[in-house]
Phi, psi and omega in degrees: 000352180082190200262169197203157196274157214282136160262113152274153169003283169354294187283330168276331160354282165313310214278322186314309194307301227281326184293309187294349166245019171289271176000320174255313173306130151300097209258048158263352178258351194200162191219105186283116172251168123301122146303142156265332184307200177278132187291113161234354165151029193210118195238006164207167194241102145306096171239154200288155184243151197228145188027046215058350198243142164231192214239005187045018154298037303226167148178144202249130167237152166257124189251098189269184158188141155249139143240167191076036195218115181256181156318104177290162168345336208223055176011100178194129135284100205254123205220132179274125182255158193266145202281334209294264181351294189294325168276338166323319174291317185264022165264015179225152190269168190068349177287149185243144161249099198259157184210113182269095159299093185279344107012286180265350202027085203202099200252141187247133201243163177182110164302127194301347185275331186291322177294318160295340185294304184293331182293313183300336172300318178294165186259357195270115181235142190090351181298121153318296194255170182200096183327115153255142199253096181251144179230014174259160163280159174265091207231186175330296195283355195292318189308317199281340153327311193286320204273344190287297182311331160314292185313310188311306193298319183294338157328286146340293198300295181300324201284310179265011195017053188322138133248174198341300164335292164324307189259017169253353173271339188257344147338300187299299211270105179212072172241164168304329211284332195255133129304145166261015167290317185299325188312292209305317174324303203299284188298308212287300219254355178064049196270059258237316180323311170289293184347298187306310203280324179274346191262327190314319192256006179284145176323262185250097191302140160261214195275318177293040156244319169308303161268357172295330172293303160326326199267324143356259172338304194302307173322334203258353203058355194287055176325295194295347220231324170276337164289327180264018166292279167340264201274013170311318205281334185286312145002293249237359155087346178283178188194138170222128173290317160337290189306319196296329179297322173286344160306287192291289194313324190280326151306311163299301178296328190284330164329294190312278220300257160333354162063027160283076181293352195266304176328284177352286185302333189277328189287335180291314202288303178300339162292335176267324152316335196282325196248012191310136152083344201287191119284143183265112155283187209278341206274331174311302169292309166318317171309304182302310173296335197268005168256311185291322136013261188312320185260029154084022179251057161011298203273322191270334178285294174355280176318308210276013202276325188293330170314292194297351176226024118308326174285309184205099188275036166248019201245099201278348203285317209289337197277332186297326165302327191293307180299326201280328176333274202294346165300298200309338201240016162079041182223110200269333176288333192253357165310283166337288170327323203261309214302329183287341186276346184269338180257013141322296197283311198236084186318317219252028172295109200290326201299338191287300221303277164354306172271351184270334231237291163297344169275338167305321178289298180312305192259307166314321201048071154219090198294347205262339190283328176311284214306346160289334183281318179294322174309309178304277141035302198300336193267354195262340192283332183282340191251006189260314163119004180291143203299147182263343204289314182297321199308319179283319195282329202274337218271289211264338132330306179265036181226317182309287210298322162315349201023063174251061185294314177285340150299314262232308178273004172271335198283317148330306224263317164310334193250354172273005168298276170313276220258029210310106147090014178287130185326290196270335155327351214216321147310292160328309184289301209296340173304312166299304220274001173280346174260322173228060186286349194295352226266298197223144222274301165340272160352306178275348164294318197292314192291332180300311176297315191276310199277346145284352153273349167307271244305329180303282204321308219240072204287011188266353191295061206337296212306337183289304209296333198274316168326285195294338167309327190262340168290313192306293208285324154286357176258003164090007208266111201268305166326306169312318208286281176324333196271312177309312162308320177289337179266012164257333186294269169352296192277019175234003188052015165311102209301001182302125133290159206287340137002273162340282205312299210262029149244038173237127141006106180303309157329308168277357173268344152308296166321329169270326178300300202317324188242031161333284181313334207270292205303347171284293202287319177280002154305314186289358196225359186195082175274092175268338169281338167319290212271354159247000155295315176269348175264358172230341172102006215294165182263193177285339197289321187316314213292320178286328211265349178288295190273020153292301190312335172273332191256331159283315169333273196325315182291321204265321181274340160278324154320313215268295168251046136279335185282347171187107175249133164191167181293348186269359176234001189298326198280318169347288212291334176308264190322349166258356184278330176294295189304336159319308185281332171285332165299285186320307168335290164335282166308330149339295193271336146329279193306310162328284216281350161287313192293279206308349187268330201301334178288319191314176184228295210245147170308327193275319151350274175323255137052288235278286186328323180312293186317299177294343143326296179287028140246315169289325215273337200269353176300313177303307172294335185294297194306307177291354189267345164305274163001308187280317191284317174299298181326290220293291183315300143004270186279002168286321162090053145276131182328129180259358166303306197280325172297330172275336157316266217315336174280329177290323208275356200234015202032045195263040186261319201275349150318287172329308185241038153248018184251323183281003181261009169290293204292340190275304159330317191275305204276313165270345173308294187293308171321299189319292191326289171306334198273330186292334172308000000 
């Protein structure tokens, strides 16, 4: 016959394995393929028969055979599997790995993720292989296991439309220990709780309780309480993809949540290790976008938001994400658009609810149609377990803005229930009630109570002090009022006693508390009782009664362009600032000219004092009013280039100081006066 090809061993092995576990599948129960394809680690298909019919329900084996090889002592069949095989394997759900003792004729069974679980587990690292102990047989009960766990797991899948995430957690969890009655709970009711409670305190968790515990947590918002799930197991030198995509989701939210962007550039990077060499499916491009997202890169989330739901328009998350896209970037119509379509798909999806609730307020200006969506938002957040807090500030906000102010502080007030001494909840009220206690006499009790007990935590606080102060005086409480000014005049040390104020224009003694604090700071750079201190001798009272009449100018001119600095009203607002500062001269020069005559003796004295005055007081009135205006402009951060263009080009310099020759005029009048005395 000539030479003809060889049967080796091998081939007849494969052929043996493969007859012998024909032999045992029911083939009322399974439908046995050979792969034809190329062996990478998979050499037959098993799919299940369900009433006669069949269902493409799969599970991919790997088919071994040994001979001469029995039960070692501790009745364990021990067969080095390949690790290549074994991850090959765990990227399909349900795979099994079988081994035919041609010895014993006798085939030994093992789901692959339970094999992979002990490889992650070892401490042996750089191994081709891994000794694994396989001891069940492929016997009856073993068969109604493999069809019951296929059907179930596939069950699952289909039922609850797992995504990816998911469905790399029920991969993993293939233990005695989980019911898959708890999964279904777990998927159908988002009951995460029981989960935590059953997973939490086990010793040495395997990888499908890990993530699933992990992923628990994530569900849950518990970010921190889900990273240090990861990483105990990451500790231990182990690594997963699964995890890592769940890993990366957690880096991204805790990030948003904590206003961490450098979390954020790390979850991108571990999502891109997670997916090195994969194909990405759509959660991948959700995941991925929802970091470009945080970090304001729009246009690259937009896109990869759109990846994902080619792939899957049923994802209520992507569409919701999509809208928060086109707000940042101002096209408010196609927001609108995408938030109905996620809650078309998901009603009670809080997060859409939120950003729909909020765009309602902002952009729409309809504030009271937010506070209904918050509402809905609110009954669904008790039962989800979502943080309420923001939920109450946006609430009680759009309640504000509505100018439903007692509603708006009961709502704050609910939430300071939940949330006891929470920051912004607790700003928040004071803030409303510092703009509008004026409105209603309720209000203005409230404000009395909250902002004297801040002054308890905080006695340093002005702005409580300039409030109650202001309040104390409409309300006629002349003792409140007053006990309040000295205690803002004390904590800036300001040499006025309460005298001084009040034989001043009640309206400019607001004008000076209200900008107390500016006028302090603009003190600190420019000591004009200095410079007359040193130039008259003055004593304190004089000294003090000056640089009062300057320290209000200055608060009525930092109120006047703090409230709108631009170029077409800055110079105006300069020129009523002057002539103000030419008032103020008058009362200057008064005072000058009582202190300097109480000293004369003589006419030529008088006489002398005269010349100086009509030289000092418009030096004086000028220089400080320089001085304010450079200062006040300064920190408002107005260009000071631009301020000397418009005065050159508007020539008002040769104005200016042909207007000062008014305070000079004033200043020898009142000197006159005295002298005729």
């Amino acid at each position: 016959m000539g030479i003809l090809p060889q049967v080796y061993s091998t081939h007849q092995q494969e052929t043996d394995s493969f007859r012998k576990i024909e032999s045992i599948i029911p083939s009322e129960k399974f439908i046995l393929r050979k792969e034809s394809g190329g062996d990478y680690g998979v050499d037959c298909i098993l799919e299940i028969i369900e009433d006669g019919f069949a269902t493409n329900i799969r599970s991919h084996i790997q088919l071994k055979s040994k001979q001469n090889q029995f039960l070692d002592s501790d009745g364990y069949f021990k067969y080095s599997v390949p690790i290549k095989t074994i991850n090959y394997l765990s990227n399909t759900l349900s795979s099994i790995f079988l081994i035919y003792s041609e010895s014993e004729d006798v085939v030994y069974w093992e789901w692959n993720s339970v094999i992979l679980e002990k490889i992650n587990q070892s401490t042996k690292t750089g191994t081709k292989s891994f000794k694994y102990a396989f001891y069940k047989t492929l016997d009856d009960k073993s068969i109604d296991e493999i069809y019951l766990t296929i059907k179930n797991k596939n069950e699952i899948i289909i039922n609850l439309g797992l995504n990816s995430l998911e469905k790399g957690v029920l991969e993993n969890l293939i233990t005695e220990d989980i019911s898959y009655d708890l999964l279904l709970n777990f998927f159908k009711k988002n009951d995460y709780d029981s989960i935590v409670g059953k997973l939490k305190n086990i010793k040495d968790p395997t990888l499908g309780e890990i993530s699933l515990l992990s992923l628990s947590y994530y569900n849950m918002y518990q970010y921190d309480k889900a990273l240090m799930v990861i990483l105990r197991f990451e500790n231990k030198g182990f690594k997963n993809n699964h995890l890592l995509k769940i890993k990366a989701c957690i880096f991204c939210e805790k990030g948003i949540k904590e206003k961490n962007l450098n979390l954020v550039k790390d979850a991108k990077k571990i999502h891109e290790e997670a997916l090195n060499g994969e194909c990405w499916d759509w959660l991948d491009y959700y995941n991925y976008a929802n970091m470009d997202l945080a970090l304001g890169n729009f246009k690259d989330a937009i896109n990869k938001y759109n990846k994902a739901l080619k792939i899957n328009q049923k994802d209520a998350r992507t569409w919701k994400n999509l809208a928060q896209c086109y707000y940042e970037i101002g096209k408010n119509k196609k927001a609108f658009s995408c938030l109905d379509q996620a809650l078309i798909i998901n009603p009670e999806l809080i997060e859409a609810i939120l950003t729909k609730a909020a765009m309602l307020r902002d952009v729409k200006k309809a504030p009271l149609n937010a506070v209904e969506l918050y509402d809905q938002a609110m009954n669904i957040a008790t039962q989800t377990g979502f943080d309420m807090n923001s939920i109450f500030y946006q609430k009680s906000l759009s309640f504000f803005q509505a100018d439903k102010n007692l509603d708006a502080i009961s709502t704050i007030q609910d939430g300071l229930i939940y949330f006891p001494g929470d920051f912004y909840l607790t700003n928040l009220k004071l803030s409303i009630l510092a703009q509008r206690w004026s409105t209603d006499t309720t209000l203005a009790e409230m404000a009395i109570q909250d902002f004297s007990q801040q002054l308890e935590k905080y006695p340093d606080d002005i702005e409580a002090k300039k409030i109650l102060a202001e309040i104390f005086l409409k309300n006629n409480d002349t003792k409140k009022f007053e006990d309040t000014i000295k205690l803002c005049l004390e904590q800036y040390e300001f040499p006025y006693n309460l005298d001084d104020l009040i034989d001043h224009n009640i309206e400019l003694i607001f004008i000076f508390i209200k900008n107390i604090d500016k006028i302090h700071k603009y003190r600190k750079n420019s000591n004009l009782c200095g410079e007359l201190f040193s130039i008259y001798e003055l004593n304190i009272a004089h000294a003090n009664e000056i640089q009062f009449h300057f320290d209000i100018l200055y608060a009525d001119l930092y109120t006047k362009i703090a409230k709108k600095l631009n170029k077409k009203n800055f110079l105006n607002i300069l020129d009523k600032h002057l002539l103000s500062g030419i008032e103020v001269s008058k009362p200057v020069s008064r005072i000058l000219s009582k202190h300097q005559s109480s000293k004369m003796k003589s006419k030529e004295e008088i006489a002398d004092n005269i010349a100086h005055l009509i030289i000092s007081i418009p030096e004086i009135t000028i220089g400080e009013i320089s001085r304010q205006i450079g200062h006040a402009a300064g920190i408002l951060g107005y260009d000071s280039s631009l301020l000397d263009t418009n005065i050159d080009t508007s020539k008002k310099i040769s104005d200016w100081f042909a207007l000062s020759v008014e305070p000079i005029i004033i200043g020898a009048n009142e000197t006159y006066k005295i002298f005729k005395k």
